[in-house]
Structures are given as structure tokens and as C-alpha cells.
mmCIF file of C-alpha atoms and ligand atoms in Angstrom:
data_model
loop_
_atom_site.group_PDB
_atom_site.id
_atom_site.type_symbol
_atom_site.label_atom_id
_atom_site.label_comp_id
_atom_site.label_asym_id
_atom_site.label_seq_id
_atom_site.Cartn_x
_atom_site.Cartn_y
_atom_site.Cartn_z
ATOM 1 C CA UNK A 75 91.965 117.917 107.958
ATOM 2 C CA UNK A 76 93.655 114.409 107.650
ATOM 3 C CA UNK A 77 95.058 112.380 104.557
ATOM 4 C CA UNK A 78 95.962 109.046 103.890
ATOM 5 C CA UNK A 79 99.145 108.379 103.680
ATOM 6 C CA UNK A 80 100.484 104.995 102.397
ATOM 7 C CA UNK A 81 103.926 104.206 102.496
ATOM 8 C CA UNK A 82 105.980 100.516 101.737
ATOM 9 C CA UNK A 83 109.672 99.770 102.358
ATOM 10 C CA UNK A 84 110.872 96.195 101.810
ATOM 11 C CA UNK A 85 110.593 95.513 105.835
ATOM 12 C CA UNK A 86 111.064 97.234 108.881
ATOM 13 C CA UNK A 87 113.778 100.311 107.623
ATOM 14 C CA UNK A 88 110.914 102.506 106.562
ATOM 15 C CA UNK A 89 109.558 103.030 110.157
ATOM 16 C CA UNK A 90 112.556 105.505 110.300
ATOM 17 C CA UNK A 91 110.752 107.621 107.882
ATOM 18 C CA UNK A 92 107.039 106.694 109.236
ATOM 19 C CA UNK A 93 108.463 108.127 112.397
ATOM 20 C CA UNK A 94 109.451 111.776 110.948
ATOM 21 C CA UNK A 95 106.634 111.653 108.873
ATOM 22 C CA UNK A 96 104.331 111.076 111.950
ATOM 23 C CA UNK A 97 105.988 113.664 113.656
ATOM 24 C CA UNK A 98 105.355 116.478 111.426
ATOM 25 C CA UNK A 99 101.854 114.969 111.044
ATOM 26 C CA UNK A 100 100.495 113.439 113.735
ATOM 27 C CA UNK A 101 96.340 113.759 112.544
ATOM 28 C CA UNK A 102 97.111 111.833 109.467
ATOM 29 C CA UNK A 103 96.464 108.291 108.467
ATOM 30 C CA UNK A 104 99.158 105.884 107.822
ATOM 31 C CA UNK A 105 98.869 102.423 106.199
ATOM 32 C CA UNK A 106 101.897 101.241 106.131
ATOM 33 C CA UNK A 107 103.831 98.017 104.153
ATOM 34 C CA UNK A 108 106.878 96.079 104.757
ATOM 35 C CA UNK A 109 107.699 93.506 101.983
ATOM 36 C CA UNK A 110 109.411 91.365 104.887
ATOM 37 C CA UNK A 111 109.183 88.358 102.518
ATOM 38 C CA UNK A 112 111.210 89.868 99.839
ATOM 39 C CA UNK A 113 113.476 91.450 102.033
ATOM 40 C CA UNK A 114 116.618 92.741 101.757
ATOM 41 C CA UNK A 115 115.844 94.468 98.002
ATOM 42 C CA UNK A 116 119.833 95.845 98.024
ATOM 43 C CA UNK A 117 121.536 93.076 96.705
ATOM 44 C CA UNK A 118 118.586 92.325 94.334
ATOM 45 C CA UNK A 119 118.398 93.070 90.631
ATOM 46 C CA UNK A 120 116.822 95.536 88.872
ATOM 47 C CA UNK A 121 113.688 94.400 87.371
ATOM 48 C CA UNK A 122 112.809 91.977 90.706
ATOM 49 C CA UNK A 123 112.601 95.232 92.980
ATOM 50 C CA UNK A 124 110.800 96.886 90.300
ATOM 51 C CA UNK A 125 108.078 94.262 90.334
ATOM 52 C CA UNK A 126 108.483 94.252 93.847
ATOM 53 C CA UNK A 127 107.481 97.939 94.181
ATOM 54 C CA UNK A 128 104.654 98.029 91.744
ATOM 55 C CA UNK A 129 103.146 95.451 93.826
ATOM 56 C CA UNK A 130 103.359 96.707 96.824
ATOM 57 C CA UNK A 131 102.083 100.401 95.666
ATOM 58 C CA UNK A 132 98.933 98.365 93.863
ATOM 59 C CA UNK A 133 98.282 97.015 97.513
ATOM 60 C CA UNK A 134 98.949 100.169 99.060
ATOM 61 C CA UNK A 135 96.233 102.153 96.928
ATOM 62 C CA UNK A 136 93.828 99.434 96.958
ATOM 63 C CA UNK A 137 93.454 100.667 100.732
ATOM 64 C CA UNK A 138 91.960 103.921 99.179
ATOM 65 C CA UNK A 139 95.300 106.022 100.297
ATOM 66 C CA UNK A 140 95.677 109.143 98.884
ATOM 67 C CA UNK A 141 99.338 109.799 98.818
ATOM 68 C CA UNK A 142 102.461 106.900 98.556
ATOM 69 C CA UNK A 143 105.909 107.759 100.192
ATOM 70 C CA UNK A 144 108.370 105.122 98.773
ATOM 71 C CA UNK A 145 110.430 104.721 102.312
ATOM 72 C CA UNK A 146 112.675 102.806 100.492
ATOM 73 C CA UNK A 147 115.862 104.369 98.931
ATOM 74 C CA UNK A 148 116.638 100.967 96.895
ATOM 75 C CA UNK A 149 113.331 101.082 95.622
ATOM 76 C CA UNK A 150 113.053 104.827 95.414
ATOM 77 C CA UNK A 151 116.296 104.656 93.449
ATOM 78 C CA UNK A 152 115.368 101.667 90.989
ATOM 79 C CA UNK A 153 111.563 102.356 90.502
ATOM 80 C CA UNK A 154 110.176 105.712 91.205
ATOM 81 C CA UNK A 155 109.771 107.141 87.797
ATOM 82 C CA UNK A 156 107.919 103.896 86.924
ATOM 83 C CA UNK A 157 105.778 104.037 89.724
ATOM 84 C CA UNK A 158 105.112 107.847 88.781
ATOM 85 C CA UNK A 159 104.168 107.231 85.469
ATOM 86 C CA UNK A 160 101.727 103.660 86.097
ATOM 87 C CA UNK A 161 99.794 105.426 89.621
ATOM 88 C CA UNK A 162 97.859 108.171 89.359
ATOM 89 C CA UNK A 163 97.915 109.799 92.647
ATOM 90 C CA UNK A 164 101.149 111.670 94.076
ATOM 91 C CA UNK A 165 104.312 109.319 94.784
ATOM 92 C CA UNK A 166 107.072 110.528 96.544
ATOM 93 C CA UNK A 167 110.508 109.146 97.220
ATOM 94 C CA UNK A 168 113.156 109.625 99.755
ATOM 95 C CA UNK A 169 115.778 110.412 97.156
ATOM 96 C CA UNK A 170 114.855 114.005 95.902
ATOM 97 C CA UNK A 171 114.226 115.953 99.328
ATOM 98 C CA UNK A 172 117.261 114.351 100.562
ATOM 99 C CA UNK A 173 119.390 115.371 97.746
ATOM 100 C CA UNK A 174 117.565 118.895 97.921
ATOM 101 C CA UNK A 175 119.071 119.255 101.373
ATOM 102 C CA UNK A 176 122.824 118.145 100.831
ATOM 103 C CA UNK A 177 123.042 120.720 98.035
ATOM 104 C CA UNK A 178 122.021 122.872 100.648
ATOM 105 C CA UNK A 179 124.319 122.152 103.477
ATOM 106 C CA UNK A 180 127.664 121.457 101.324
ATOM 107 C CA UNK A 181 130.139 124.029 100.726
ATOM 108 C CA UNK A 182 133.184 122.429 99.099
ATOM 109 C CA UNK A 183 130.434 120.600 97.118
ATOM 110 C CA UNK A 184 132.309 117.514 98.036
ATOM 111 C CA UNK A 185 129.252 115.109 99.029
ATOM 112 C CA UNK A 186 129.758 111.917 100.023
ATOM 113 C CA UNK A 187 126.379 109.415 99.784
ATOM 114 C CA UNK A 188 126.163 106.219 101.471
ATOM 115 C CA UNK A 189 123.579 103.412 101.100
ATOM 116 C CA UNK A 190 123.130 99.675 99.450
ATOM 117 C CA UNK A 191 124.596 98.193 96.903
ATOM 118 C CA UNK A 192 121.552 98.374 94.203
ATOM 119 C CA UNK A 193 120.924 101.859 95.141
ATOM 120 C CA UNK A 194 124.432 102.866 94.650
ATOM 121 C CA UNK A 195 125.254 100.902 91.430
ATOM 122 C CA UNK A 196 122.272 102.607 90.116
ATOM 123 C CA UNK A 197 123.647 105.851 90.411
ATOM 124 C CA UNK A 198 120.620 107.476 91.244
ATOM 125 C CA UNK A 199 121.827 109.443 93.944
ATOM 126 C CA UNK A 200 124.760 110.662 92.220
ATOM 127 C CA UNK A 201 123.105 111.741 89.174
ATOM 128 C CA UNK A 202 120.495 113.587 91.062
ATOM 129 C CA UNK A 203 123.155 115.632 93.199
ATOM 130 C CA UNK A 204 124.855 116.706 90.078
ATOM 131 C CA UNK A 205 121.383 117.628 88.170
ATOM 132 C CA UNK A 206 121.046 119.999 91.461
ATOM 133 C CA UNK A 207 124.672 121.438 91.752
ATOM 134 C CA UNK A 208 126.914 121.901 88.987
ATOM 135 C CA UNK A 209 130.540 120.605 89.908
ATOM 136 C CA UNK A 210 129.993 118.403 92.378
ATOM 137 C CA UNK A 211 131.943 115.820 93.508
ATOM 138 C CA UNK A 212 129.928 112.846 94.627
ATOM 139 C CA UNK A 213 131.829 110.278 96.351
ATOM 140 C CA UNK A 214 129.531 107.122 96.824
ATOM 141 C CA UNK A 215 130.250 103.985 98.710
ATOM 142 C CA UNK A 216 128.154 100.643 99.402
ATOM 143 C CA UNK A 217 128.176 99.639 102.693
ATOM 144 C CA UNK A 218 125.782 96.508 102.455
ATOM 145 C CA UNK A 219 126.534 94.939 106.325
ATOM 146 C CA UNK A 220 125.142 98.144 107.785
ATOM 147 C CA UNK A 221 121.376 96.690 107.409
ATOM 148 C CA UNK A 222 122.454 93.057 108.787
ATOM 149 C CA UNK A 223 124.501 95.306 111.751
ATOM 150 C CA UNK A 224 121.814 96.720 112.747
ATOM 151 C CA UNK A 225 118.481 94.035 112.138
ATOM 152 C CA UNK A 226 120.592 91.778 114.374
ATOM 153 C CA UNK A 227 121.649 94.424 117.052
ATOM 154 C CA UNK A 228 125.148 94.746 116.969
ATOM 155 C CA UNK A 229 124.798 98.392 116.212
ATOM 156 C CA UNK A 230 126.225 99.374 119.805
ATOM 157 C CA UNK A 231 129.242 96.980 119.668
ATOM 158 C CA UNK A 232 132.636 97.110 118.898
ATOM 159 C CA UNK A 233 132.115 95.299 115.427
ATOM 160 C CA UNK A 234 130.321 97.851 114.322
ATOM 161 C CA UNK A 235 132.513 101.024 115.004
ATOM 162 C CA UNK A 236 135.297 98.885 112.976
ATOM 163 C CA UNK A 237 133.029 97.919 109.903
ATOM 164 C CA UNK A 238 131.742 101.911 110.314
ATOM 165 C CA UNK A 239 135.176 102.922 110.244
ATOM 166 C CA UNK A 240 136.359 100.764 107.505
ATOM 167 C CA UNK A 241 133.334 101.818 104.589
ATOM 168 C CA UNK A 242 133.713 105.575 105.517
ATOM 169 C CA UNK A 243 137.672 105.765 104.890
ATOM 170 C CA UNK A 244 137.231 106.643 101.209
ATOM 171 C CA UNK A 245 134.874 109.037 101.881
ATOM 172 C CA UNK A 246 137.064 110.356 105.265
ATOM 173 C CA UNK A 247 140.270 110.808 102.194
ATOM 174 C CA UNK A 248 137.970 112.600 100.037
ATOM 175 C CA UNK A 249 137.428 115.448 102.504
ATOM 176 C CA UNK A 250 133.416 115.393 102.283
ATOM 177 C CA UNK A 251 131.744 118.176 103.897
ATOM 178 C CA UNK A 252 128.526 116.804 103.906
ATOM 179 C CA UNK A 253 127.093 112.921 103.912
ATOM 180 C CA UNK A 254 124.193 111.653 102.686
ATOM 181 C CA UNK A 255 122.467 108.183 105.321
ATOM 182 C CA UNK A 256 121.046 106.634 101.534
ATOM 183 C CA UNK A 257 119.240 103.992 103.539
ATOM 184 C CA UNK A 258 116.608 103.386 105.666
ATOM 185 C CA UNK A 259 118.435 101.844 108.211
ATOM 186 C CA UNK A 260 121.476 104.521 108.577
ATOM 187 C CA UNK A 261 119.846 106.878 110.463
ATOM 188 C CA UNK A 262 120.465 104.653 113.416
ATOM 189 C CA UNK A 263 123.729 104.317 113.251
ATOM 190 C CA UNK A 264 123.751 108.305 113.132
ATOM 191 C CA UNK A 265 126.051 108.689 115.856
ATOM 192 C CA UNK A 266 128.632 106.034 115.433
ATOM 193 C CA UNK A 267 128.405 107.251 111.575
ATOM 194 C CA UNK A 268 129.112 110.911 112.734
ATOM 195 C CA UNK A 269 131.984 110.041 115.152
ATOM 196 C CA UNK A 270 133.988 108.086 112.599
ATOM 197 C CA UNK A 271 133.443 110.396 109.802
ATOM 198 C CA UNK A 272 134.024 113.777 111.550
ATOM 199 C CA UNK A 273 132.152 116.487 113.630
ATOM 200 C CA UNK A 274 132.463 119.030 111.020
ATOM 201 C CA UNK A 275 130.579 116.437 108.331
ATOM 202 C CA UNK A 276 126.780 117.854 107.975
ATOM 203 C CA UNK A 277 124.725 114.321 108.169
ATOM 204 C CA UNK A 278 121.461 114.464 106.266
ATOM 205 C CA UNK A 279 118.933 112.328 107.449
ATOM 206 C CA UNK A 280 116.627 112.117 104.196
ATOM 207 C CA UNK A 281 113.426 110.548 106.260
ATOM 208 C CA UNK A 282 113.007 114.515 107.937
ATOM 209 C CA UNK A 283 113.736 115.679 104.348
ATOM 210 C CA UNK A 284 111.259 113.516 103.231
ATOM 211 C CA UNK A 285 108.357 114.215 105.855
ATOM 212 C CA UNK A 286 108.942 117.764 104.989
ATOM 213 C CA UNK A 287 108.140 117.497 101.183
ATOM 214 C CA UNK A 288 105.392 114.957 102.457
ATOM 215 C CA UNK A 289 104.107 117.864 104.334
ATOM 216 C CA UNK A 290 103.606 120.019 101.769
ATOM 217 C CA UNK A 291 101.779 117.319 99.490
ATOM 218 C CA UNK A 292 99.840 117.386 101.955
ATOM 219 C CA UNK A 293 98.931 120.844 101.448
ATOM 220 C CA UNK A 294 98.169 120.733 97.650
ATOM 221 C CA UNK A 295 95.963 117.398 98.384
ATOM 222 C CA UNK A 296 93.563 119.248 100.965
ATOM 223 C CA UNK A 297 93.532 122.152 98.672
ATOM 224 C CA UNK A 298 92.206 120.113 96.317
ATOM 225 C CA UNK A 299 90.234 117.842 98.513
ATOM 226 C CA UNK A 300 88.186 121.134 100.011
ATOM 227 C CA UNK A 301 87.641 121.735 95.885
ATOM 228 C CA UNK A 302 85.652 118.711 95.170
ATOM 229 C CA UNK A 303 84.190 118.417 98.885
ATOM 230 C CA UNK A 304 85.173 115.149 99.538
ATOM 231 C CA UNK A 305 84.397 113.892 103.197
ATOM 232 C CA UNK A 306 87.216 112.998 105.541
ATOM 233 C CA UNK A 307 87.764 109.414 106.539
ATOM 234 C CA UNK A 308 88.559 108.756 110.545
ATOM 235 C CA UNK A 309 92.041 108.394 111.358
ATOM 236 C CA UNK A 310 93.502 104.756 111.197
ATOM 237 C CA UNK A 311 97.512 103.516 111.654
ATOM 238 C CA UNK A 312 97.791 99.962 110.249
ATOM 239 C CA UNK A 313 100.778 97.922 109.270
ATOM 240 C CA UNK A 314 100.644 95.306 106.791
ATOM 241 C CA UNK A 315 103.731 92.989 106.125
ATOM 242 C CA UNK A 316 104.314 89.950 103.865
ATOM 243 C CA UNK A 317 106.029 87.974 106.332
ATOM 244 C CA UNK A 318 106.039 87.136 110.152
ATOM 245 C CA UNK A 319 104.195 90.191 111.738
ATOM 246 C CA UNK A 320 105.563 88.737 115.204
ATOM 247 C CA UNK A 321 109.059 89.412 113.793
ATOM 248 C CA UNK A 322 108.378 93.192 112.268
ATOM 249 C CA UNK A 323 106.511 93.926 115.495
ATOM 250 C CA UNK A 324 109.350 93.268 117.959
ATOM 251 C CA UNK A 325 112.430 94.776 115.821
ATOM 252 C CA UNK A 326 109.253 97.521 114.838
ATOM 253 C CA UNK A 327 109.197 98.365 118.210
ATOM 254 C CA UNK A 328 112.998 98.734 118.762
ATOM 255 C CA UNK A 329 113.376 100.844 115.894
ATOM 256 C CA UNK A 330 110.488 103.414 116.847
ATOM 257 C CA UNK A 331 111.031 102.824 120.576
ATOM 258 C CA UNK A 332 107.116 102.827 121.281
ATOM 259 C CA UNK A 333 104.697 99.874 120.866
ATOM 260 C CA UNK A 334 102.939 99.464 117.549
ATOM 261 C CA UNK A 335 99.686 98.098 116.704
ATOM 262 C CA UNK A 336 98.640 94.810 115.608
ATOM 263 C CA UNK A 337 100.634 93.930 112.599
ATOM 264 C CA UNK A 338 98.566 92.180 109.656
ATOM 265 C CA UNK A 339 100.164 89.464 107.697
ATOM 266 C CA UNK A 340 99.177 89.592 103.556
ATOM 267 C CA UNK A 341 100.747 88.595 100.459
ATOM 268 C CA UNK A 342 99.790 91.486 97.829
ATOM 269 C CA UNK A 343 101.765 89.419 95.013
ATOM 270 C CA UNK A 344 98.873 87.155 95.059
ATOM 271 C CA UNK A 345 96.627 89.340 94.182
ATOM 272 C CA UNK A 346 98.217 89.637 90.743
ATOM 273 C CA UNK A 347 98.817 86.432 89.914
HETATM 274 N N1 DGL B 77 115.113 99.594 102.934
HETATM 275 C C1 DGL B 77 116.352 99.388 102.214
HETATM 276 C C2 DGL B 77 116.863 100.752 101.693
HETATM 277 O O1 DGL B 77 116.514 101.798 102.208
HETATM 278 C C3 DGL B 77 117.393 98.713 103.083
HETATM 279 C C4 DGL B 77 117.100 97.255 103.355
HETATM 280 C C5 DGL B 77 117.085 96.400 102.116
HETATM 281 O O2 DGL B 77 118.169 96.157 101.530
HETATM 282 O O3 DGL B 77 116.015 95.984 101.715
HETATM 283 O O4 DGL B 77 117.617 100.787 100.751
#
């Protein structure tokens, strides 16, 4: 049986976590949304990605979806209890599973997280890790030219093993054990990341965290589904952005390594004006 599954990142990032997601659960349906107009949310305040997000989940469950994955750890960080408490249907973020599985794999409980600057400034991260393992020692570090690095692809050159190199340091001289990609985008720098900060470093991706707790929403939601007999829709992909689709459909592509569908240009923030 097949679900809905809606899921927004502020542009093309979230397709990291689309793709484990899709993997675990390839029957599903996926409507997908990447605020490419308002994008990057990192070095944007508070309430903006707030509004941002609230927006963006309106859209997103206006197309009758019946779960939303938050894609976005700088949204995720800044406005997932708000969305939890406004939406009535399940909302999940990419922070929690991740932080689930670091606790996990660390020994020395020396955990180092990495992501932008909003989502680090807002301590999200940090706080969680500690709410899951007493005495840890969270060692957090912005590294806001990662996104740029990669969008423009100069993630295979030279520039960025030195600008890899140079944001991990701190984390290198604080003798992590495990390190946390707090960013959509990280998990394709994965192996540059792991050669700079160490073989024995445990990387956790949180998008196959995340498509694992999205997995067993799933379960609950057909549980409940088969309850009140409610008939299955057919099986749909579609990807909405608020910006050039041309643009999100060629870096899409490059980032998921297969070709996407039609991409559908919309701006949900008129809707609520
Ligand atoms: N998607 C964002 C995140 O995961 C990275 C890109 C941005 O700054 O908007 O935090």
C-alpha cells in the first residue's frame, strides 16, 4: 500500500534525502518542493525561514499528502516544533533520526556536527545530542561555503579539499569519534569530508536516518489508513519549485544522477497573501 509523501527543502539539497527515502520506498508517492527563490535559508534569520517553512508545508498539504519530511536541516532546526504544533498530519525532520544515530555510533561521546550557519547558531543539534546522551561533548562548526562548493561544482577540485580541510581542524583537535553531515548538501562531499577528518571518524548521513524513521511512519499511517478504509491514490513523483525549474532540473539531475521529471514552477507565498 502507498502513501504520500511530501517533502520541501529550500532548493535542490533535499533530493539527497528524496533519494534515501525513495530507496527504502520505492511504491510511494513523492511531491516534492524546493523554495529555489528563497534559497540559501542558512544565512537567513530566524523568523524569515520560519515563514518560509510554514509556507511551503501549507503548499505541500494542499496537494492532499499525507506525511511532510522537512529535508531541510536549517529549517528542521529553526521551525519544526512550529510546524508540529500548526499541521495536523505527521511532520518529520532530519534532525532527530540523525542525532538518534550518532548517539549510537560514538564511543568517547565526543561528536562533532557540521552544517550552516543558522542551523548551528541555533543550537538545535547540540541540544538534541545532549537531551540523548548525558556528557557529551558536542563540538559544532559552520561551514557555510560547503553549499556554494558544491551548487557550483567545485566539489572535486583542489579548492575544496583545502576549504574541507580548513572547517574540520577544530573538530580534527577535538578528537571526534563520530561526525554528524548537518546539511543537505554534505553528504556529497562524503568522501573528501571522510579523508580529511579521519578513517576511524563514523560519518552519519542523517537523509538514511531519516528515510528510516520515514519508514516506519509509514507503518503507523497504513495501520491507520486500513482502519478507516480509505482508498489508495495511484502513484505520482512531482517536483514543484519557486524558481527556474530549468535550473533545479539540471543540478537535480547531477545530484541524483538519474533524470527527473518535469519540474513545475509555483509561488506558494502567493497563495497567502
Ligand atoms: N538545505 C539547507 C540545509 O540543509 C542548505 C542550503 C541552504 O542554506 O538553504 O541546511
Amino acid at each position: 500500500m502507498a502513501i504520500s509523501i511530501g517533502m520541501f527543502d529550500s532548493g535542490v539539497g533535499g533530493l539527497t534525502v528524496l533519494r534515501e527515502v525513495e530507496r527504502l520506498l520505492p511504491d510511494d508517492s513523492f511531491v516534492y518542493f524546493g523554495d529555489t527563490a528563497h534559497c540559501p535559508y542558512g544565512p537567513k534569520g530566524d523568523k524569515t525561514i520560519i515563514r518560509y517553512s510554514i509556507e511551503n508545508s501549507i503548499f505541500l498539504i494542499d496537494q492532499g499528502i499525507d506525511l511532510l519530511v522537512v529535508a531541510c536541516h536549517t529549517a528542521s532546526a529553526l521551525s519544526l516544533h512550529k510546524l508540529k504544533s500548526t499541521f495536523s498530519i505527521p511532520v518529520l525532520g532530519v534532525i532527530e533520526p540523525a542525532v538518534q544515530k550518532a548517539c549510537t555510533a560514538t564511543h568517547s561521546k565526543r561528536i562533532g556536527v557540521i552544517g550552516t550557519r543558522a542551523t548551528i547558531q541555533s543550537n538545535v543539534y547540540q541540544k538534541a545530542i545532549h537531551a540523548h546522551l548525558e556528557h557529551a561533548h558536542v563540538f559544532a562548526q559552520a561551514c557555510p561555503l560547503f553549499v556554494p562548493l558544491i551548487e557550483e561544482q567545485f566539489g572535486n577540485r583542489e579548492i575544496a579539499r583545502l576549504i574541507v580541510r580548513e572547517y574540520l581542524l577544530p573538530l580534527k583537535e577535538h578528537n571526534i569519534d563520530t561526525l554528524l553531515l548537518g546539511c543537505t548538501h554534505y553528504p556529497l562531499l562524503h568522501t573528501l569530508i571522510q579523508e580529511e577528518i579521519g578513517s576511524d571518524v563514523v560519518i552519519v548521513n542523517p537523509a538514511t536516518a531519516c528515510a528510516e524513521a520515514v519508514a516506519q511512519i509509514k507503518k503507523t499511517l497504513l495501520h491507520l489508513k486500513k482502519e478507516v478504509e480509505e482508498p489508495l491514490r495511484n502513484q505520482r513523483k512531482v517536483f514543484f519549485v519557486s524558481d527556474d525549474p530549468v535550473r533545479f532540473k539540471e543540478t537535480g539531475e547531477r545530484f541524483f544522477g538519474y533524470p527527473l521529471p518535469d519540474v513545475i514552477h509555483v509561488s506558494p507565498t502567493n497563495s497567502l497573501i
